[in-house]
Coordinates of C-alpha atoms and ligand atoms in Angstrom, one line a residue:
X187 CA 45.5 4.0 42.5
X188 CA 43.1 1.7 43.6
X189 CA 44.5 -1.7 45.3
X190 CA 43.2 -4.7 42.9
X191 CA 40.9 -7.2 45.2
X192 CA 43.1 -10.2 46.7
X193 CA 42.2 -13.8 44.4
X194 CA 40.2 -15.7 47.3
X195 CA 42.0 -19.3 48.1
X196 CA 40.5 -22.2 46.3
X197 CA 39.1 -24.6 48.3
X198 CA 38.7 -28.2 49.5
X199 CA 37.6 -30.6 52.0
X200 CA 40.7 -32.9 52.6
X201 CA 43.9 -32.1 50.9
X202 CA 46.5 -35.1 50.9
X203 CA 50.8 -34.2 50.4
X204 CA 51.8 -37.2 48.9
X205 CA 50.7 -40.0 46.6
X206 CA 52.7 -43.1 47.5
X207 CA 50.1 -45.9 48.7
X208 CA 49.9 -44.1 52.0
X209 CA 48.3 -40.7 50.1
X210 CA 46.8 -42.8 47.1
X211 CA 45.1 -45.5 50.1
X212 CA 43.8 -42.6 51.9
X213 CA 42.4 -40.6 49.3
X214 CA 40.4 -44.1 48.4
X215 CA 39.2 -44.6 51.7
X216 CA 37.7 -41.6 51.5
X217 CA 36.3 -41.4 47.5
X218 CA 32.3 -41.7 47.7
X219 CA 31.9 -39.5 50.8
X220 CA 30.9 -36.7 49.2
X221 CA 34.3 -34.7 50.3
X222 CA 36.1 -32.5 47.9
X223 CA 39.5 -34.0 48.0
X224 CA 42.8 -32.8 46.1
X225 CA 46.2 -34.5 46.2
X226 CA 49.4 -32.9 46.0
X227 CA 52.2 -34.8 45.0
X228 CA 55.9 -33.1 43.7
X229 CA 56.3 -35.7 41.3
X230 CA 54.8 -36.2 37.9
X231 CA 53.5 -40.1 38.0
X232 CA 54.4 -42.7 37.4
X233 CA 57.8 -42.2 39.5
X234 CA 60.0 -44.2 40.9
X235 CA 60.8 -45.2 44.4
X236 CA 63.8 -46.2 46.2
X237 CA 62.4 -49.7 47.5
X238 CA 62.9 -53.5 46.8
X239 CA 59.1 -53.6 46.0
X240 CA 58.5 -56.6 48.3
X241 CA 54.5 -56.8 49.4
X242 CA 52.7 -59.3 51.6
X243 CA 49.5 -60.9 50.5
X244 CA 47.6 -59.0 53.3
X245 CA 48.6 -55.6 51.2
X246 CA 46.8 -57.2 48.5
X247 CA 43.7 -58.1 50.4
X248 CA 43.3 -54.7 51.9
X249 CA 43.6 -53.2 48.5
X250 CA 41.4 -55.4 46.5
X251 CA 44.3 -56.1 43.7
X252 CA 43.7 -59.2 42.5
X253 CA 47.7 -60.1 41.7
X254 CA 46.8 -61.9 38.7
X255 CA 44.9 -59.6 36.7
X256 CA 47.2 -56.9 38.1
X257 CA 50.4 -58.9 36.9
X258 CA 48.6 -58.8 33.5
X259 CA 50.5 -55.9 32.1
X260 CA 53.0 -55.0 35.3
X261 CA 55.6 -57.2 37.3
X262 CA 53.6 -59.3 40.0
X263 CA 56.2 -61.4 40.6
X264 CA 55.2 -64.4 43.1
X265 CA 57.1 -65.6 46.1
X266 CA 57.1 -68.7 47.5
X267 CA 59.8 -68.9 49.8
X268 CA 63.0 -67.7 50.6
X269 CA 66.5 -67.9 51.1
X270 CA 67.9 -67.0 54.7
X271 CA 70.6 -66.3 56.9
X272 CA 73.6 -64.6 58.3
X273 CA 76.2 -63.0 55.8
X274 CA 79.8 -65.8 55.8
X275 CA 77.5 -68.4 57.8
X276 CA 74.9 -71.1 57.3
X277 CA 72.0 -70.3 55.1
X278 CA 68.5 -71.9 55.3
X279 CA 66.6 -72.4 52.3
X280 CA 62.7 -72.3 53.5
X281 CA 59.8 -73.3 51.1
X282 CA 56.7 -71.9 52.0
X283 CA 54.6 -74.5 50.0
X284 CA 52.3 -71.6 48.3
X285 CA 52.7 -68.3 47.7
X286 CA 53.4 -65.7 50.0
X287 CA 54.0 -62.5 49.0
X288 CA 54.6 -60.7 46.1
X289 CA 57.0 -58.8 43.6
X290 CA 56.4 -55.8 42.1
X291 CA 57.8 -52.2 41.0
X292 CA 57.1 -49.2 42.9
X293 CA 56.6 -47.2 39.5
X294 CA 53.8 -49.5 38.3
X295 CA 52.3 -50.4 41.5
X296 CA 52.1 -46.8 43.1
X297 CA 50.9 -45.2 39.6
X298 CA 48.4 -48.0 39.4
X299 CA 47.2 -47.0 43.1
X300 CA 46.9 -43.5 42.3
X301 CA 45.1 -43.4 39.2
X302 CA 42.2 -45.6 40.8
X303 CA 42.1 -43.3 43.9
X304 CA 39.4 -40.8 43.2
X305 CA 40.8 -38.0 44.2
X306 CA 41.4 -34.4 42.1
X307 CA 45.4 -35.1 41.3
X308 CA 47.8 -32.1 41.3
X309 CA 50.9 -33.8 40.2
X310 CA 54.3 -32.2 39.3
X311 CA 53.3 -29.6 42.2
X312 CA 55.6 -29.5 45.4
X313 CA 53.8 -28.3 48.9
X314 CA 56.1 -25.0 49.2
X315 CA 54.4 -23.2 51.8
X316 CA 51.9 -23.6 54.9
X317 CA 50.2 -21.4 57.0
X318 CA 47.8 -21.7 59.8
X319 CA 44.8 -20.1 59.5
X320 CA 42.0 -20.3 61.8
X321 CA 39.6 -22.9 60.0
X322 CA 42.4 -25.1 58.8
X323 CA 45.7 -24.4 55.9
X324 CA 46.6 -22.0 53.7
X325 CA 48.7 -24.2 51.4
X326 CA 50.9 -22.7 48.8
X327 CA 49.5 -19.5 49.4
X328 CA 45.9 -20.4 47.5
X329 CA 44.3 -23.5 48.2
X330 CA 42.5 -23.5 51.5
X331 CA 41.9 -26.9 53.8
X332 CA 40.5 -28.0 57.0
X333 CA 42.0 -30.9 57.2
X334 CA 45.6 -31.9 55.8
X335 CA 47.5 -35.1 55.6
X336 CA 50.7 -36.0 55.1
X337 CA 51.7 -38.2 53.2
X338 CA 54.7 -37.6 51.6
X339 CA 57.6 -40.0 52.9
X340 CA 60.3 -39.7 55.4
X341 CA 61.0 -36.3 54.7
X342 CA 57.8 -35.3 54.4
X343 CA 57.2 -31.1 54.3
X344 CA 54.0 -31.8 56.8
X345 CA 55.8 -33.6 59.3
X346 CA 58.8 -31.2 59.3
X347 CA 56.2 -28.2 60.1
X348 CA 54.8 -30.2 62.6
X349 CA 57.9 -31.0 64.6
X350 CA 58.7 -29.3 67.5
X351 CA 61.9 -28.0 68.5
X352 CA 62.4 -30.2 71.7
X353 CA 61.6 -33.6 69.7
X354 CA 63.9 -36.4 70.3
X355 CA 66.8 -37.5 68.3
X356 CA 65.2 -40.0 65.2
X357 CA 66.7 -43.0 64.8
X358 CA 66.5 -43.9 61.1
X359 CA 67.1 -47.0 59.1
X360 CA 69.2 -46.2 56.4
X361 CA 68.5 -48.6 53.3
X362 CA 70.2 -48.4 49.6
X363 CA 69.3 -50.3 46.5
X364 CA 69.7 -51.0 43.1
X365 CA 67.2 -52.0 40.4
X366 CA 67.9 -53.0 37.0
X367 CA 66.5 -55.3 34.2
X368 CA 68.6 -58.4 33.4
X369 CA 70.3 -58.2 30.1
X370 CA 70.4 -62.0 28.5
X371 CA 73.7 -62.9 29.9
X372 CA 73.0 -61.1 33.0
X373 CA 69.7 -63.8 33.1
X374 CA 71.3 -66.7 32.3
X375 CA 74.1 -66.5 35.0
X376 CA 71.7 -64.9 37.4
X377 CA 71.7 -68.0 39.7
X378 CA 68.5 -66.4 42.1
X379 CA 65.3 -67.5 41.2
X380 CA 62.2 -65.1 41.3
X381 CA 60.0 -66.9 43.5
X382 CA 62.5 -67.4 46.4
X383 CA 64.6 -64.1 47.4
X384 CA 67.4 -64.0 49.5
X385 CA 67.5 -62.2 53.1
X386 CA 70.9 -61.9 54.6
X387 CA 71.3 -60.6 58.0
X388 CA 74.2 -58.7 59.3
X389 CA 76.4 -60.4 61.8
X390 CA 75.4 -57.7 64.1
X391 CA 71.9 -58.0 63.6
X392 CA 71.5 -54.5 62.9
X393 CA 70.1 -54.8 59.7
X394 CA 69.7 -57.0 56.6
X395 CA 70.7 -57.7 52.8
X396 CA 68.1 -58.8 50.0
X397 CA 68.6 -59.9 46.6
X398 CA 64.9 -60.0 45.0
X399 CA 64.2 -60.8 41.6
X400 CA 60.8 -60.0 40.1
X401 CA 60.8 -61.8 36.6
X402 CA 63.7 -60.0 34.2
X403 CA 64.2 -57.7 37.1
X404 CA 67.1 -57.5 39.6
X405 CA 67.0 -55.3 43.2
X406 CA 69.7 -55.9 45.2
X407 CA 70.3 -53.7 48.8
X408 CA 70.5 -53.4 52.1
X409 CA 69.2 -51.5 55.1
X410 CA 70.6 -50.9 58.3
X411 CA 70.1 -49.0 61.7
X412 CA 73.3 -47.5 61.8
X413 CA 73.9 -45.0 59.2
X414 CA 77.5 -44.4 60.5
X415 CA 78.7 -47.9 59.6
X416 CA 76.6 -48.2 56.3
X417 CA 78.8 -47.3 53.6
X418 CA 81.4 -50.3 55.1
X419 CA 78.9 -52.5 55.9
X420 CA 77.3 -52.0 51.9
X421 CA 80.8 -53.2 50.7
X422 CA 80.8 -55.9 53.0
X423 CA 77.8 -57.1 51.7
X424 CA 78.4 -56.8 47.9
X425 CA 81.8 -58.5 48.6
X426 CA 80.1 -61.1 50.4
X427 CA 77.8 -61.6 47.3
X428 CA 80.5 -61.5 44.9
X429 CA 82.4 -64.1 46.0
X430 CA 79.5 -66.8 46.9
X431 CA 78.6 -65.8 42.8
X432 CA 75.5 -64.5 43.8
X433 CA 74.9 -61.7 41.3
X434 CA 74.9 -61.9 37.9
X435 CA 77.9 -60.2 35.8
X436 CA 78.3 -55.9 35.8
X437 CA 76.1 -55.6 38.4
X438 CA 76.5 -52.0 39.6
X439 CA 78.0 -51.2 42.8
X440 CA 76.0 -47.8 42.7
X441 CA 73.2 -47.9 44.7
X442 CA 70.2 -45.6 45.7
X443 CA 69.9 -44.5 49.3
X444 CA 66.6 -43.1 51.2
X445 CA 65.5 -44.1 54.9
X446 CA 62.4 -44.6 57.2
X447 CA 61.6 -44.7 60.7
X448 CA 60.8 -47.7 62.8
X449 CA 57.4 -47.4 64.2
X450 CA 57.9 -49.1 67.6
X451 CA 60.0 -45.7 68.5
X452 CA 59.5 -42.9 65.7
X453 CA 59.4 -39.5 67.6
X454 CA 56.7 -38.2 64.9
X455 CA 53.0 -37.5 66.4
X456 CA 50.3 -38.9 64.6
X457 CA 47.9 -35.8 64.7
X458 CA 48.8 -32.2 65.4
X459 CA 47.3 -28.9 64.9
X460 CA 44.8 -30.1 62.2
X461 CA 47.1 -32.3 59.9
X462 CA 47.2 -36.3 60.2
X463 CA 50.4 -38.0 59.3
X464 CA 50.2 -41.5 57.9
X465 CA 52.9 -43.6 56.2
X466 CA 56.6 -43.4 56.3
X467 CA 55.8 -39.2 57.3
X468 CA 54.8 -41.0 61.0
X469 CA 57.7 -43.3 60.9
X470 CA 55.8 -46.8 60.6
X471 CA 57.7 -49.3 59.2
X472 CA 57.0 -52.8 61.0
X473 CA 60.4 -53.2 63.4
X474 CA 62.1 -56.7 62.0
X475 CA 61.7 -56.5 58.1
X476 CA 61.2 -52.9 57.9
X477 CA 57.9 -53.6 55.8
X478 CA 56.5 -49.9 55.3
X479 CA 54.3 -50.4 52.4
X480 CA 51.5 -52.3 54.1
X481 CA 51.6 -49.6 57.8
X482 CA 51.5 -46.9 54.9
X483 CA 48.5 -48.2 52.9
X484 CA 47.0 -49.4 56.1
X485 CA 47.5 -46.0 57.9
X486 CA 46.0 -44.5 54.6
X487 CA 42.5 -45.8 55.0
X488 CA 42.1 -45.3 59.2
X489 CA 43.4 -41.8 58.6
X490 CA 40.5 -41.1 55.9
X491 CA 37.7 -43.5 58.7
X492 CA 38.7 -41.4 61.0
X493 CA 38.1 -38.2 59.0
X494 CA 34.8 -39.2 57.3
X495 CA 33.6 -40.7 61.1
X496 CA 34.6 -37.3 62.4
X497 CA 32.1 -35.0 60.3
X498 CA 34.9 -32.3 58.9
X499 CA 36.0 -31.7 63.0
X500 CA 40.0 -32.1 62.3
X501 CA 41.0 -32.5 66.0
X502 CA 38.3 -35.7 66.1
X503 CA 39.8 -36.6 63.3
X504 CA 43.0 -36.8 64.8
X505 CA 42.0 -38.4 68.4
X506 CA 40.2 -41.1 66.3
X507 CA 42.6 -41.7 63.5
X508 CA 45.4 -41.8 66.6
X509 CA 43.7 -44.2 68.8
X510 CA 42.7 -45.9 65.7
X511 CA 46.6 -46.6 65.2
X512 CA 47.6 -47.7 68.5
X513 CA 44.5 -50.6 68.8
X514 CA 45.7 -51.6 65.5
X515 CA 50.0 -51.5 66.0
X516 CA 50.1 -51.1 69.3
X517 CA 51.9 -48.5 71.7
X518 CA 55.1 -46.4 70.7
X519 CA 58.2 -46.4 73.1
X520 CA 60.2 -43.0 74.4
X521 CA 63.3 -45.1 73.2
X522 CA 64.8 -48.5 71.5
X523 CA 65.4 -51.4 74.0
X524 CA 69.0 -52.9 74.3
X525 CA 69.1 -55.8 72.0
X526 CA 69.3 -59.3 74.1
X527 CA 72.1 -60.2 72.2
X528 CA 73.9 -56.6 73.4
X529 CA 74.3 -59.3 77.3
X530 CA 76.5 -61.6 75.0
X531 CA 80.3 -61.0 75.1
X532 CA 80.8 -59.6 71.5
X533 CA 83.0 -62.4 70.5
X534 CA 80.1 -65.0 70.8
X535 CA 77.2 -63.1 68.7
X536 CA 78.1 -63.2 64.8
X537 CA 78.3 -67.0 65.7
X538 CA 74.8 -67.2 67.6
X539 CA 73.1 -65.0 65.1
X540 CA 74.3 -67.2 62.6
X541 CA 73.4 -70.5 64.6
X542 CA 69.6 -69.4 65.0
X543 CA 68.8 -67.5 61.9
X544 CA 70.5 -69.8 59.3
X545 CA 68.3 -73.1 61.3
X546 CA 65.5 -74.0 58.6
X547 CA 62.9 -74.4 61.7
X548 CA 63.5 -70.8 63.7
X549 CA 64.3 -69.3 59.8
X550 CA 60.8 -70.6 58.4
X551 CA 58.8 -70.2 62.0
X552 CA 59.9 -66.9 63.5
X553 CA 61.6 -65.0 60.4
X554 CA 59.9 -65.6 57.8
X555 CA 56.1 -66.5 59.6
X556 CA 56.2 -63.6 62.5
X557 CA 58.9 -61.4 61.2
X558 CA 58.6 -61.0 57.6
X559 CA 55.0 -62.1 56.9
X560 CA 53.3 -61.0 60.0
X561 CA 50.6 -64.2 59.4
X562 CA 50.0 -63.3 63.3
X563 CA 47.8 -60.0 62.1
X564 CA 45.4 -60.7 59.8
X565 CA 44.3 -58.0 56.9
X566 CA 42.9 -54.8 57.8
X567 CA 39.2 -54.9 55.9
X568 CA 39.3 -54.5 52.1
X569 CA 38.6 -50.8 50.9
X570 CA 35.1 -49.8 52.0
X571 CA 35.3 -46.7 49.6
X572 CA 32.6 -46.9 46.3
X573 CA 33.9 -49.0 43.6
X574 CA 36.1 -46.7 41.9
X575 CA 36.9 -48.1 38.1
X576 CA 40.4 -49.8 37.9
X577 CA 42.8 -48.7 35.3
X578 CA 43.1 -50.8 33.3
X579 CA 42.6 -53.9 35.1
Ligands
FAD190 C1 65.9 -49.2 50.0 C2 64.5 -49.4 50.6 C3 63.8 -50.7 50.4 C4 62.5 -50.9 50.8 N1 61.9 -52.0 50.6 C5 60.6 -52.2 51.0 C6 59.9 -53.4 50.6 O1 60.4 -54.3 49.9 N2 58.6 -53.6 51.1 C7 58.0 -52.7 51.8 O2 56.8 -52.9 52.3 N3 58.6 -51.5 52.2 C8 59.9 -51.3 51.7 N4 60.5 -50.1 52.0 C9 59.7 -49.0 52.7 C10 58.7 -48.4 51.8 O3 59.4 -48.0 50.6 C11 58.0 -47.2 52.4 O4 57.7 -47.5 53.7 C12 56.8 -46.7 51.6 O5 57.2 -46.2 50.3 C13 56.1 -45.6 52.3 O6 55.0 -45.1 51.5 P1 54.5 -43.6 51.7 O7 53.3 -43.5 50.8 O8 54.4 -43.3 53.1 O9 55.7 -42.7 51.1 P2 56.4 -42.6 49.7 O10 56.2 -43.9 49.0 O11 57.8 -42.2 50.0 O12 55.6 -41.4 48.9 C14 55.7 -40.1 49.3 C15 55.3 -39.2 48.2 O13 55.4 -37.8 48.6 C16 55.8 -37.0 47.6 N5 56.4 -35.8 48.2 C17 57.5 -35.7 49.0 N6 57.8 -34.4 49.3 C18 56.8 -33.6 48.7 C19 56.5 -32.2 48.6 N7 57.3 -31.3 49.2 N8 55.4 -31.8 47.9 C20 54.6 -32.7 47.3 N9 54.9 -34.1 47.3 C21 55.9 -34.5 48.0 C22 56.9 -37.9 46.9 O14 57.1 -37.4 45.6 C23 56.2 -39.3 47.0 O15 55.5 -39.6 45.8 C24 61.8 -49.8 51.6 C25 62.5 -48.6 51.8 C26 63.8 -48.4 51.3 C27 64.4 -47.1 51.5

């Protein structure tokens, strides 16, 4: 019987695992170049994301979102200072005097980033296999790429085939929330205010709680590095809340857990083998707040410079889009430092911590300015892509 011809492999250019605002950023950084570009995402959009949907104006900037004619039909909540401190000690309230970040929910904002991206959208469609071939991927056993990013998350598929057996142990943050819309009552004896969330550091300075309200919405977590002591330190936390009156009545104890990697010392390689990994699939969130979203989108559009600047060559690609990354957040480390406060005898550091983060001049200069806002590094360069039409705008 003769053997039917094999169906050759579709083709593309660039294809992109992943559409959170690393995959949708990259995929706009490279719209108007000409390149055949597909996303792959496992998700039908919009979808949610475990996250407390924090952004700093700098996010904005870079992705040309005007907040107020985004917040037209979506939650753009804006923040104008915050609430800060150690859990059981003083707490500082800082007022920023303007506004300073923003509000908003990962299944509005990341929906609204990927319809605008330009890219040919395969949504509902998980990466299941990949195969090197010799000019590139063979991804799910039909489309066929040069170059490959990955994009999708901290487990991202891409990054797991690129690790190597002899990697060293990650170190993850793990982080749970819950996100819910106020019910009347729930509003009227929620006593925090939208434009001022609250930040409440572990005694151990390991990690740190949030309340964040974005209009009629409530997220309330915490993330930690130290996954063994989470669960106890999560129930410290909500205690802790309960009994200052923080949260409004029935809020659940039942939160949503996910993690990321710390860029400073993420074992994940930037380039390898003709794939790029940008966003949480590198392992970039900033070190203090654990800010991923603007490394992700910021990753996003050097990953597709790099690729347009290289001419279709993925290994350039990857040299530039890597040394790209370390001019802009510096070098990575083989390991974590000790903590200064690891010289103190134990006894003394809940009170220190408590001392020097709950003091309104070190909470509003070094937390909030360096730490959480990151006013020291100024906005990566709006989108150079075309103007692509904004949904909706
Ligand atoms: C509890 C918590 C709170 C946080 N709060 C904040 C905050 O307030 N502000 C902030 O800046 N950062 C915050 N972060 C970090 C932030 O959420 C991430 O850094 C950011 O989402 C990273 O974006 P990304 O595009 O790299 O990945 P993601 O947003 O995770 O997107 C990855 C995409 O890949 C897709 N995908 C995964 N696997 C596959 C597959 N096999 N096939 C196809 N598609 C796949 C997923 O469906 C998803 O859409 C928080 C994180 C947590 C866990």
């Amino acid at each position: 019987m003769p053997t039917a011809n094999p169906v050759p492999a579709d083709r593309c250019d660039v294809l992109i695992v992943g559409g959170g605002p690393a995959g949708s950023s990259c995929a706009r950084g490279l719209a108007g170049h000409g390149l055949d570009v597909r996303l792959l995402d496992r998700a039908e959009f919009p979808r949610d994301k475990i996250c407390a949907g924090w952004v700093t104006p700098q996010v904005m900037q870079t992705l040309a979102i005007d907040p107020e004619s985004y917040g037209r039909s979506r939650v753009c909540q804006p923040i104008t200072g915050f609430r800060v401190g150690v859990i059981g000690r003083r707490i500082a309230e800082v007022e920023c005097g303007a506004t300073v970040s923003f509000g908003i929910r990962r299944c509005e904002f990341d929906d609204f980033l990927l319809r605008r991206c330009g890219a040919r959208l395969r949504l509902g469609q998980r990466l299941e296999s990949l195969e090197r071939r010799e000019k590139g991927w063979l991804v799910n056993g039909r489309l066929h790429t040069p170059i490959l990013v990955g994009a999708g998350g901290h487990f991202c598929p891409v990054a797991r085939h690129m690790a190597t057996p002899l990697r060293p142990r990650e170190i993850p943050v793990a982080a749970k929330e819950v996100e819910f819309l106020l019910d009347p009552e729930q509003a009227e004896h929620c006593p925090a205010s939208g434009n001022r969330p609250e930040l409440y550091f572990t005694e151990d300075l390991k990690g740190y709680g949030w309340i964040v309200r974005k209009g009629q919405w409530l997220n309330v977590g915490l993330g930690r590095q130290d996954p063994d002591n989470f669960p106890a330190a999560l129930e410290r936390f909500l205690d802790y809340l309960q009994a200052e009156g923080r949260l409004p009545p029935r809020t659940s104890r039942r939160l949503k857990g996910h993690a990321y990697l710390l860029y400073e010392w993420a074992p994940r390689p930037l380039y390898r083998d003709g794939a790029l990994l940008v966003g949480d699939a590198a392992g970039l969130a900033y070190l203090r707040s654990g800010e991923g979203i603007r490394p992700a989108v910021e990753s996003g559009l050097l990953a597709a410079e790099a690729i347009v600047a290289s001419g279709g060559d993925a290994a350039r690609a990857g040299r530039l889009y890597r040394s790209a990354m370390v001019e802009r957040f510096g070098p990575r480390h083989p390991a974590p430092p000790r903590p200064l406060t690891d010289l103190l005898p134990l006894a003394w550091r809940p009170a220190l911590a408590g001392a020097v983060l709950g003091h309104p001049r070190f909470a509003r200069k070094v937390m909030i300015d360096r730490w959480f806002l990151q006013r020291h590094q100024p906005a990566l360069e709006p989108v150079r892509a075309a103007r692509l039409p904004d949904p909706d705008l």
